[in-house]
Coordinates of C-alpha atoms in Angstrom, one line a residue:
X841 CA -25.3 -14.4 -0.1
X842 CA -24.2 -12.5 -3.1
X843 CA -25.3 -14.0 -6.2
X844 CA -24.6 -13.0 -9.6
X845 CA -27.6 -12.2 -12.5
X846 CA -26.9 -15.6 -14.4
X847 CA -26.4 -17.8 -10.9
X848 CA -28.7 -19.0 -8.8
X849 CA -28.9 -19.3 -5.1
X850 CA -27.8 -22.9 -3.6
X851 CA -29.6 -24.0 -0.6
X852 CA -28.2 -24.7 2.5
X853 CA -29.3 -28.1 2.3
X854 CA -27.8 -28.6 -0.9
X855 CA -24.1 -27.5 0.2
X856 CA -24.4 -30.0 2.7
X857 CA -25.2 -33.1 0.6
X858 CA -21.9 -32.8 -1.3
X859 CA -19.4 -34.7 -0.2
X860 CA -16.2 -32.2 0.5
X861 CA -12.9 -33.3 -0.8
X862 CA -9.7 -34.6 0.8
X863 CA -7.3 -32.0 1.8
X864 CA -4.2 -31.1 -0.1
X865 CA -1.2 -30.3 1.6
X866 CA 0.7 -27.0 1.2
X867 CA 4.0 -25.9 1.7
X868 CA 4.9 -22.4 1.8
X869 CA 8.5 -20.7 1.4
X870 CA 9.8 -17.6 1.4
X871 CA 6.1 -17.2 3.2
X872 CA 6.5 -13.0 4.6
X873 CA 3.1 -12.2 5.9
X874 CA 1.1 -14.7 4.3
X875 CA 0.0 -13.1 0.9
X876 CA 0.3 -16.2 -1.1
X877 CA -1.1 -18.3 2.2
X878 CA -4.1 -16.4 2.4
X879 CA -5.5 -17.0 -1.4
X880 CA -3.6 -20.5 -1.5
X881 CA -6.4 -21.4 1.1
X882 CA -9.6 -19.2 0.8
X883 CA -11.6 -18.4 3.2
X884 CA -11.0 -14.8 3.7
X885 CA -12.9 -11.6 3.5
X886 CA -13.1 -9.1 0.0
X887 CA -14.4 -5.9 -0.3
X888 CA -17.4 -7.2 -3.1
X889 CA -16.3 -4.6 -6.2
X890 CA -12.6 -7.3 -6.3
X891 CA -14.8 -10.5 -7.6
X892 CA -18.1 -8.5 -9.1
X893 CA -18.9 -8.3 -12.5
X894 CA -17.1 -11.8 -13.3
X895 CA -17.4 -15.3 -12.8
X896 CA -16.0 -14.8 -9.5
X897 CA -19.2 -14.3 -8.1
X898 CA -19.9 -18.0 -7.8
X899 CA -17.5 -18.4 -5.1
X900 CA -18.3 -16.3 -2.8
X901 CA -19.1 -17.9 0.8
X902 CA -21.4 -15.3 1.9
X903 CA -22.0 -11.9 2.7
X904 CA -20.1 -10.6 5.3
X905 CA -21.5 -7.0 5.6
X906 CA -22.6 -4.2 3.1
X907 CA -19.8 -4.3 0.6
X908 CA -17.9 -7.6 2.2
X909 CA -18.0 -11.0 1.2
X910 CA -16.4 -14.0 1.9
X911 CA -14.7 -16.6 -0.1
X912 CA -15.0 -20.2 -0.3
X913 CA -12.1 -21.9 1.3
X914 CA -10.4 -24.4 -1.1
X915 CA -8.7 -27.8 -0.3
X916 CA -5.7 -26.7 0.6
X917 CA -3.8 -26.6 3.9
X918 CA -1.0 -24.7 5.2
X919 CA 1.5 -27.2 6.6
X920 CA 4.7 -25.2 6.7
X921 CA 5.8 -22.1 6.6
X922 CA 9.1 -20.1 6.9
X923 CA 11.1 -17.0 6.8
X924 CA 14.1 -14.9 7.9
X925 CA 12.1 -12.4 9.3
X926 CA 10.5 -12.9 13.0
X927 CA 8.1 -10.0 12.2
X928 CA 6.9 -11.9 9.5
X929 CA 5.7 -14.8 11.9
X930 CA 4.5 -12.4 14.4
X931 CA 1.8 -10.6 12.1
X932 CA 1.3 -14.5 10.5
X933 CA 0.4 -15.9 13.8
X934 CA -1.8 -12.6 14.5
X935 CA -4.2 -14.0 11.7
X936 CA -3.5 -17.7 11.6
X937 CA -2.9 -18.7 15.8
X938 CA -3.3 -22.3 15.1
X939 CA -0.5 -22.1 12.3
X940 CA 2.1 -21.0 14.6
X941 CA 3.7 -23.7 15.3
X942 CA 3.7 -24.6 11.3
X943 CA 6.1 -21.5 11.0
X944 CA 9.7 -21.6 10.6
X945 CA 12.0 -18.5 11.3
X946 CA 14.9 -18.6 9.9
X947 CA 17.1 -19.2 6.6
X948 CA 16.0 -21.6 4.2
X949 CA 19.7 -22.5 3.5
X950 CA 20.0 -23.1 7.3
X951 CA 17.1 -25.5 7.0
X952 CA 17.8 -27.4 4.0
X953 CA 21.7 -27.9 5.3
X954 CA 20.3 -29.1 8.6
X955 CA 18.1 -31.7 6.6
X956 CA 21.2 -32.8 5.0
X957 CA 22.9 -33.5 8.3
X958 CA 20.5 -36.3 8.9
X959 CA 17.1 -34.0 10.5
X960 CA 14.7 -35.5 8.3
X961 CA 11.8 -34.4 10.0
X962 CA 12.1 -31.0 9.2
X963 CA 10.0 -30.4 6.2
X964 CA 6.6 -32.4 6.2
X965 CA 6.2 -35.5 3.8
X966 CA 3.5 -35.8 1.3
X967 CA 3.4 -32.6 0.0
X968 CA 0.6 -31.7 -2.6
X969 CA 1.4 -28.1 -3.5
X970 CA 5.0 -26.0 -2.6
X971 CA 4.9 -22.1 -3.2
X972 CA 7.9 -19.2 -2.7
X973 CA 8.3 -16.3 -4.0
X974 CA 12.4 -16.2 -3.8
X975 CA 13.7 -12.6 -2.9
X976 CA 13.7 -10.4 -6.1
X977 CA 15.9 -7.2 -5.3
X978 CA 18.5 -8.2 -7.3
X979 CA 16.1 -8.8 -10.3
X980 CA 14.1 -6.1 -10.0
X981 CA 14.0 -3.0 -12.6
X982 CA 13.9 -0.7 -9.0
X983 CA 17.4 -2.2 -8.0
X984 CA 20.8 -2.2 -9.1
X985 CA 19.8 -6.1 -10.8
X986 CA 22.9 -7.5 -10.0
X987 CA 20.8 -10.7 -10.3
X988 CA 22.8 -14.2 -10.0
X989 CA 25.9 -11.4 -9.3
X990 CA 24.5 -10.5 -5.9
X991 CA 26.6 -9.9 -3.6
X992 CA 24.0 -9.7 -0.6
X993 CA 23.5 -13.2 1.2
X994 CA 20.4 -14.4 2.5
X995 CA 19.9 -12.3 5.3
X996 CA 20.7 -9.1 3.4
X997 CA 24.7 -8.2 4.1
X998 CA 27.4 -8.0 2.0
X999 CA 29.3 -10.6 1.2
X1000 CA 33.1 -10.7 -1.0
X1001 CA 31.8 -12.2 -3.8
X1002 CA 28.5 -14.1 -5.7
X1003 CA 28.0 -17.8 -3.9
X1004 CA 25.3 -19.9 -4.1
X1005 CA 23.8 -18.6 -1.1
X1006 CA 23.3 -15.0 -2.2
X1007 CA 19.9 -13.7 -2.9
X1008 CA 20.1 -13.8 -6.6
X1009 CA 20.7 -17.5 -6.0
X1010 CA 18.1 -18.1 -3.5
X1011 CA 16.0 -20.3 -5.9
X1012 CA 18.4 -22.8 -6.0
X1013 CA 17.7 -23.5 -2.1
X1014 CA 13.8 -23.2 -3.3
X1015 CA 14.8 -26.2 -5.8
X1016 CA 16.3 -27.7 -2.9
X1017 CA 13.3 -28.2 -0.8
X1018 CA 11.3 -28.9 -4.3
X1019 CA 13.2 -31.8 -4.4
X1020 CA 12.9 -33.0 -0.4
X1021 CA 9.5 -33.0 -0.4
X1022 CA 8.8 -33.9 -4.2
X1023 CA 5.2 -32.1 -4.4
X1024 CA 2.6 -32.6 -7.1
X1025 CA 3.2 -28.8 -8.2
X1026 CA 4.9 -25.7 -7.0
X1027 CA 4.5 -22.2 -8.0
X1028 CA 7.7 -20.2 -7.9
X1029 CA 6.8 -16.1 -8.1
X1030 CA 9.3 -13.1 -9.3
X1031 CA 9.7 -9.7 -10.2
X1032 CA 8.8 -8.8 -13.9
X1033 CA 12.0 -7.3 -14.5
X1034 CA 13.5 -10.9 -14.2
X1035 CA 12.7 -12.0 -17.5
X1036 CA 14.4 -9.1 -18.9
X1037 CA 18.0 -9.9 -17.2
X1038 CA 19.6 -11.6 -19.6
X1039 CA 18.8 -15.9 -20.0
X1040 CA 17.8 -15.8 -16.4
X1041 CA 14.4 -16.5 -16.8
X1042 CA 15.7 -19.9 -19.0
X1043 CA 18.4 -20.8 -16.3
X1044 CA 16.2 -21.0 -13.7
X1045 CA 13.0 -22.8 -15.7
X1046 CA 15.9 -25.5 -16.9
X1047 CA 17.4 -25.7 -12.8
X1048 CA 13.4 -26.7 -11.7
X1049 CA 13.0 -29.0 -14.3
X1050 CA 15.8 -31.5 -13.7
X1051 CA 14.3 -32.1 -10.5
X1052 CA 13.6 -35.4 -9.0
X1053 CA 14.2 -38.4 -11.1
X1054 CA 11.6 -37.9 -13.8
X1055 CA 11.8 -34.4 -13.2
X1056 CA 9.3 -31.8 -13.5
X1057 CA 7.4 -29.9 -16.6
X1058 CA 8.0 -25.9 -16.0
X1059 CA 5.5 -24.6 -18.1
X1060 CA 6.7 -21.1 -19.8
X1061 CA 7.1 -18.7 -17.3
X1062 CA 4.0 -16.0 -17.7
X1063 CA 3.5 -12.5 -16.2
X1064 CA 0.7 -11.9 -14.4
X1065 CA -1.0 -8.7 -13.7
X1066 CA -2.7 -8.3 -10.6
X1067 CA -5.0 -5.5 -11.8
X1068 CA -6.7 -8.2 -14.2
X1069 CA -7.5 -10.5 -11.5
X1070 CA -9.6 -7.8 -9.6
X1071 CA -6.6 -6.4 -7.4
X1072 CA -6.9 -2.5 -7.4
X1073 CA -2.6 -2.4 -8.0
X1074 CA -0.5 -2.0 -11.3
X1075 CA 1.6 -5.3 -10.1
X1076 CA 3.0 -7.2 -12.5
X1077 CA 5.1 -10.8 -11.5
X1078 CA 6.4 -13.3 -13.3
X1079 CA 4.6 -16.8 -12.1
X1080 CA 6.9 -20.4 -12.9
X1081 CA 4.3 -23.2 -12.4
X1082 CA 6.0 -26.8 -12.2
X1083 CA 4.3 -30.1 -12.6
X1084 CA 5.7 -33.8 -11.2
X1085 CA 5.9 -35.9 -13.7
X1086 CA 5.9 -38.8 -11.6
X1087 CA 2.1 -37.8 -10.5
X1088 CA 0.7 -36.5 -13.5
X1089 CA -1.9 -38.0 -15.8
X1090 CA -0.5 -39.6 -19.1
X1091 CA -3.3 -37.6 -21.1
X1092 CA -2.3 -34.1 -19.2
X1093 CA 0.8 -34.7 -19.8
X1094 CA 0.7 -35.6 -23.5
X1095 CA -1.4 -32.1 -23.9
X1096 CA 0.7 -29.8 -22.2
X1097 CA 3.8 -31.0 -24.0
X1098 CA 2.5 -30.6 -26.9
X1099 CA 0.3 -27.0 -26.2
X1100 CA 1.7 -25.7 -22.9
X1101 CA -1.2 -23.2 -22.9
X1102 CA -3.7 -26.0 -23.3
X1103 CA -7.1 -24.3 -22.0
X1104 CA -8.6 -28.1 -20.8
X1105 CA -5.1 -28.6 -18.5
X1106 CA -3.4 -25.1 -18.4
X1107 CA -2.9 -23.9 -14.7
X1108 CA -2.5 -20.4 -14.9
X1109 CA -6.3 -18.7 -14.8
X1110 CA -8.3 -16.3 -16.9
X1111 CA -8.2 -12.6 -16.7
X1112 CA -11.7 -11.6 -14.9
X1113 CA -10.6 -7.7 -15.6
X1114 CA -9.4 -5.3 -17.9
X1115 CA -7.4 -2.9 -17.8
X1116 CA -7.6 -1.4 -21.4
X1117 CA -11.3 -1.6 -20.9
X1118 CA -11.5 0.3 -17.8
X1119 CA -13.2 -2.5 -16.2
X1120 CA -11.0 -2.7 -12.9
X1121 CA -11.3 -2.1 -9.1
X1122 CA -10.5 1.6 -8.6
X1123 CA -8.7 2.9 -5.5
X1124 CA -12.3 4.6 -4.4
X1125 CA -13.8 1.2 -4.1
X1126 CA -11.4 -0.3 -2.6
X1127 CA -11.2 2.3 0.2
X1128 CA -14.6 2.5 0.5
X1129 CA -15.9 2.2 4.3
X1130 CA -12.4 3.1 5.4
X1131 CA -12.2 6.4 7.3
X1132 CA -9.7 8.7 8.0
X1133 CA -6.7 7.4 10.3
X1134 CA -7.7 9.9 13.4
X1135 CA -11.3 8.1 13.2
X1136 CA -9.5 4.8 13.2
X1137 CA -8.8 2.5 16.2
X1138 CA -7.2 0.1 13.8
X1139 CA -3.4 0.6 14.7
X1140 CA -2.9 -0.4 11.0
X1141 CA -4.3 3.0 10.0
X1142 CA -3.4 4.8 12.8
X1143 CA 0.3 4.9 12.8
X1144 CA 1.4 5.3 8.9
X1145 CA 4.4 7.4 7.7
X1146 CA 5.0 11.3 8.3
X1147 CA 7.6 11.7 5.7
X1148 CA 7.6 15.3 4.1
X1149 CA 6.7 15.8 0.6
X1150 CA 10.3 16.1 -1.1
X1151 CA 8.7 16.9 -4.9
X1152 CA 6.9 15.1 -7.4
X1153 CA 9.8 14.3 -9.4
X1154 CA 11.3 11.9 -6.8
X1155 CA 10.0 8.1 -5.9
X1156 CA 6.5 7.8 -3.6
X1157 CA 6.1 11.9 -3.4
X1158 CA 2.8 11.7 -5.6
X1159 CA -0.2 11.2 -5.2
X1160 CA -2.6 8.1 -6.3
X1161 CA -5.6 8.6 -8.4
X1162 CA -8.0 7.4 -6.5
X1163 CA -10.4 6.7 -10.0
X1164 CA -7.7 4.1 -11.2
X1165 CA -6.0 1.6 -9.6
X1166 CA -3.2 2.0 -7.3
X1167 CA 0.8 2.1 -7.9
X1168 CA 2.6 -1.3 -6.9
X1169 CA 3.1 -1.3 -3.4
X1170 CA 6.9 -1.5 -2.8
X1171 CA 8.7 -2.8 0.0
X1172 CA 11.6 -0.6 0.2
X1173 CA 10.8 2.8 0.1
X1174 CA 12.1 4.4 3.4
X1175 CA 8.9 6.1 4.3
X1176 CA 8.5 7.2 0.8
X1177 CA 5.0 5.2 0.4
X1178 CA 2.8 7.3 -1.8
X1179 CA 0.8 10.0 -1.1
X1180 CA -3.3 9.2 -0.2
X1181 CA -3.8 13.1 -0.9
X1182 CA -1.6 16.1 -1.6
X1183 CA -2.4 19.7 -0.5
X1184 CA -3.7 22.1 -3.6
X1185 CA 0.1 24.2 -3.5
X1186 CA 1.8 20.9 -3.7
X1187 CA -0.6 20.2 -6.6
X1188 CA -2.8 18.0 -5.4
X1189 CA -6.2 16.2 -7.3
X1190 CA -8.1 14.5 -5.3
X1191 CA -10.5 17.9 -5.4
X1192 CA -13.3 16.1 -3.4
X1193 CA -11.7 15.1 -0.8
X1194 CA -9.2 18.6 -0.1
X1195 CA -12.4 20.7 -0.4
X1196 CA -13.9 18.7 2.5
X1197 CA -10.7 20.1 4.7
X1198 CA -8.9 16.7 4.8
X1199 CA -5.1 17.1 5.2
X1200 CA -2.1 16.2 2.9
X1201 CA -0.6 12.6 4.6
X1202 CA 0.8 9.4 2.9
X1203 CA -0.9 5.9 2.8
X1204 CA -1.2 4.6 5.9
X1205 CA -0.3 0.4 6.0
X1206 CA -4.5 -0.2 6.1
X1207 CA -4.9 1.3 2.6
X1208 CA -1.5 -0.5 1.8
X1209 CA -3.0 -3.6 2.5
X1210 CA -6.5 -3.0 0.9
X1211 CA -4.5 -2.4 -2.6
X1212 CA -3.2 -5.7 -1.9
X1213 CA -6.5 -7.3 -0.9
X1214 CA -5.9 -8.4 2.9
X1215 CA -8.8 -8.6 4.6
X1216 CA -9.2 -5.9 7.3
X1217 CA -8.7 -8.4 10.2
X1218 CA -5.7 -9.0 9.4
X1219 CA -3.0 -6.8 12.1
X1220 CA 0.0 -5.6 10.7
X1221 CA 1.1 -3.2 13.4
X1222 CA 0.8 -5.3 16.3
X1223 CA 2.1 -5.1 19.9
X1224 CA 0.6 -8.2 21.7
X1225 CA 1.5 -11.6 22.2
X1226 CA 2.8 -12.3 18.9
X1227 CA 5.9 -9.6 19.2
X1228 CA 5.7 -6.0 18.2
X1229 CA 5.5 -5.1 14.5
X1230 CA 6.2 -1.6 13.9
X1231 CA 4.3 0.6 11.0
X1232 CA 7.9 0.2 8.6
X1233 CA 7.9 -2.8 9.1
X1234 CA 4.4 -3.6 8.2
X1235 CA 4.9 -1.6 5.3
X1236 CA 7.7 -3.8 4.1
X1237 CA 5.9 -6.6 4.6
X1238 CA 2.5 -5.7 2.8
X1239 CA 5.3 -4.7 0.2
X1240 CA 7.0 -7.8 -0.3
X1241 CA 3.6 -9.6 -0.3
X1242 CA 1.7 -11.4 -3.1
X1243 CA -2.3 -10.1 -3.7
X1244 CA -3.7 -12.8 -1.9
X1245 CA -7.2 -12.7 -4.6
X1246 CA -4.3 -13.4 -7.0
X1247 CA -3.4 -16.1 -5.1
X1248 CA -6.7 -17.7 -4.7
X1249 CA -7.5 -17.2 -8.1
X1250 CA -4.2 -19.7 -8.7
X1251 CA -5.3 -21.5 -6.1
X1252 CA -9.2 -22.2 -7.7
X1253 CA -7.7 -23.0 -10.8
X1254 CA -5.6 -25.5 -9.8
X1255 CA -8.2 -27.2 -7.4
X1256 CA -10.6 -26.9 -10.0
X1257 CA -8.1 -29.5 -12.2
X1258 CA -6.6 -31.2 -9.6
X1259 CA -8.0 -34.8 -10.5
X1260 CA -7.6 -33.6 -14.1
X1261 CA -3.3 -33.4 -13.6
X1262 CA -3.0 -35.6 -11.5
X1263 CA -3.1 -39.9 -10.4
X1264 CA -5.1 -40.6 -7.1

């Protein structure tokens, strides 16, 4: 077990004499691959250099192997899960089998309609915790940000003009189901670039919280950067964090109304890295242990993209540093992922690894999903069972993905205040 200078070793029979808490429920939307499932429930594997040199330390599970560790599970339970893409399920179902059945495919709008034509068993009841991060093209600073203007429906085509099923709209379905299922909290994730398009960021904190009858208290919408959680990827998203009014505590209330960054009941978690410090997870660790893709049986490093180096000056044709932490893995890039190495005439820099004779190639999805913390057993290019999942596809879906150590560092922090917020 790996145990930090200032924590000391629990015994086995210690663990067991505590008495483990009831599960919470989760609900997951807009769910992709799982990013946010993953950390929402623990239990996964970490290369050791993401959690080390922070409080972090104290819950790890065990030592998986040299370099791996494995996180505590929390409390919470995956109950449902859905999105438009079938690819997304497949690679889901690859890592969670016995969730399967737990996963929707299809369009939220679809589902939420068919709940209002009288099929009220499609979302579960009792729901503890709801997450989603709604589709962000149309806020994001790498688009055209049409935004609530979006002209794109929920499955991506064109339609004549903005409705309230487009993709800059999509939240509104996310309310939707917020208000079916009436959870404790929900976490609603976006691009940056949202909070800089116009009052969006207010219209959308005001639409979540006139939900329900007593409605819900958003707390100010805060950007997070994943590279100050221990994720080795300059990733910035903007988090909403809603609270039920009906369930919380009257003294948790009374705080965050009047300090909404109230350190005894605040949700959001602390920074275990910095960045202006130079105390964060290079690309080098993260890698570590990973060898080349020709050495690889993982089909996740095997097959990654053989697009040709067009010039530095245009999107994904450089290469990453591997002493810093890594660019933000995008979703739609067209092959154009970013280079692992360039050759010395296409001025290349990673010196140590071209003088050992290793070739100029791109990221394969396996270092993809390392810089967003999946764990290694986790398929992405998969031809099995499950359905087949082709190497662009996995890379879109790594893309659109939330760090799932970010995730679980939400996840901690809410289940460590969880009686705190809320009544029995």
């Amino acid at each position: 077990m790996l145990v930090s200078q200032n924590q000391t070793s629990i015994s086995p029979s210690k663990k067991k004499s505590k008495a483990k808490a009831k599960d919470l429920t989760h609900l997951s939307l807009f769910t992709g691959c799982g990013g946010m499932d993953i950390g929402i429930e623990g239990g996964f594997n970490i290369y050791a250099e993401a959690i080390s040199n922070s409080k972090w330390n104290e819950y790890v599970d065990e030592e998986i192997s040299k370099g791996w560790v494995k996180v505590k599970e929390t409390r919470f339970k995956t109950v449902f899960a859905n999105d438009i893409r079938s690819s997304a399920k497949a690679v889901y179902s690859s890592f969670y089998p016995d969730k399967a059945e737990h996963y929707k495919v299809g369009s939220i709008i679809d589902l939420v309609k068919r709940h209002w034509d009288g099929e009220t068993n499609i979302f579960p009841k009792n729901v503890d915790i709801l997450t989603g991060g709604f589709p962000c093209q149309d806020f994001s600073l790498a688009g055209k940000r049409m935004g609530f203007n979006s002209k794109k429906d929920h499955f991506g085509e064109k339609s004549e003009a903005p409705t309230e099923e487009n993709r800059g709209k999509l939240y509104i379905w996310m309310r939707e189901v917020i208000d079916i299922v009436q959870p404790k909290i929900f976490i609603a994730e976006n691009v940056k670039g949202l909070i800089s398009l116009g009052d969006a960021k207010d219209i959308i904190q005001k639409d979540f919280e006139t939900i329900g009858e007593k409605g819900y208290l958003v707390l100010p919408a805060r950007v997070l950067h994943a590279g100050e959680f221990g994720v080795p990827q300059s990733r910035e998203r903007v988090f909403f964090i809603g609270l039920n009014k009906q369930y919380l505590r009257k003294e948790a209330l009374t705080a965050l109304m009047k300090n909404e960054l109230s350190p005894e009941f605040s949700p959001f978690p602390e920074k275990t890295h910095s960045l202006e410090k130079n105390k964060y997870v290079s690309l080098k660790q993260a890698f570590k242990g990973l060898r080349e893709p020709h050495q690889s049986k993982d089909p996740s490093h095997i097959n990654y993209s053989k697009c040709k180096f067009y010039g530095n000056h245009c999107q994904g044709n450089r290469e990453v540093d591997l002493n810093k932490i890594g660019p933000t893995i995008r979703s739609e890039h067209h092959g154009n992922i970013e280079f692992r190495r360039l050759s010395g005439k296409n001025g290349g820099k990673n010196s140590n690894e071209l003088d050992k004779g290793l070739e100029q190639r791109r990221l394969t999805p396996r270092e993809c999903a390392r810089i967003q913390t999946f764990p290694d057993n986790y398929e992405f290019v998969i031809d099995n069972q499950n359905g087949r999942v082709s190497s662009s596809e996995a890379y879109k879906l790594i893309g659109n993905a939330v760090p799932p150590l970010l995730a679980y560092h939400l996840a901690k922090r809410i289940e460590s205040l969880w009686e705190k917020l809320f009544k029995a």
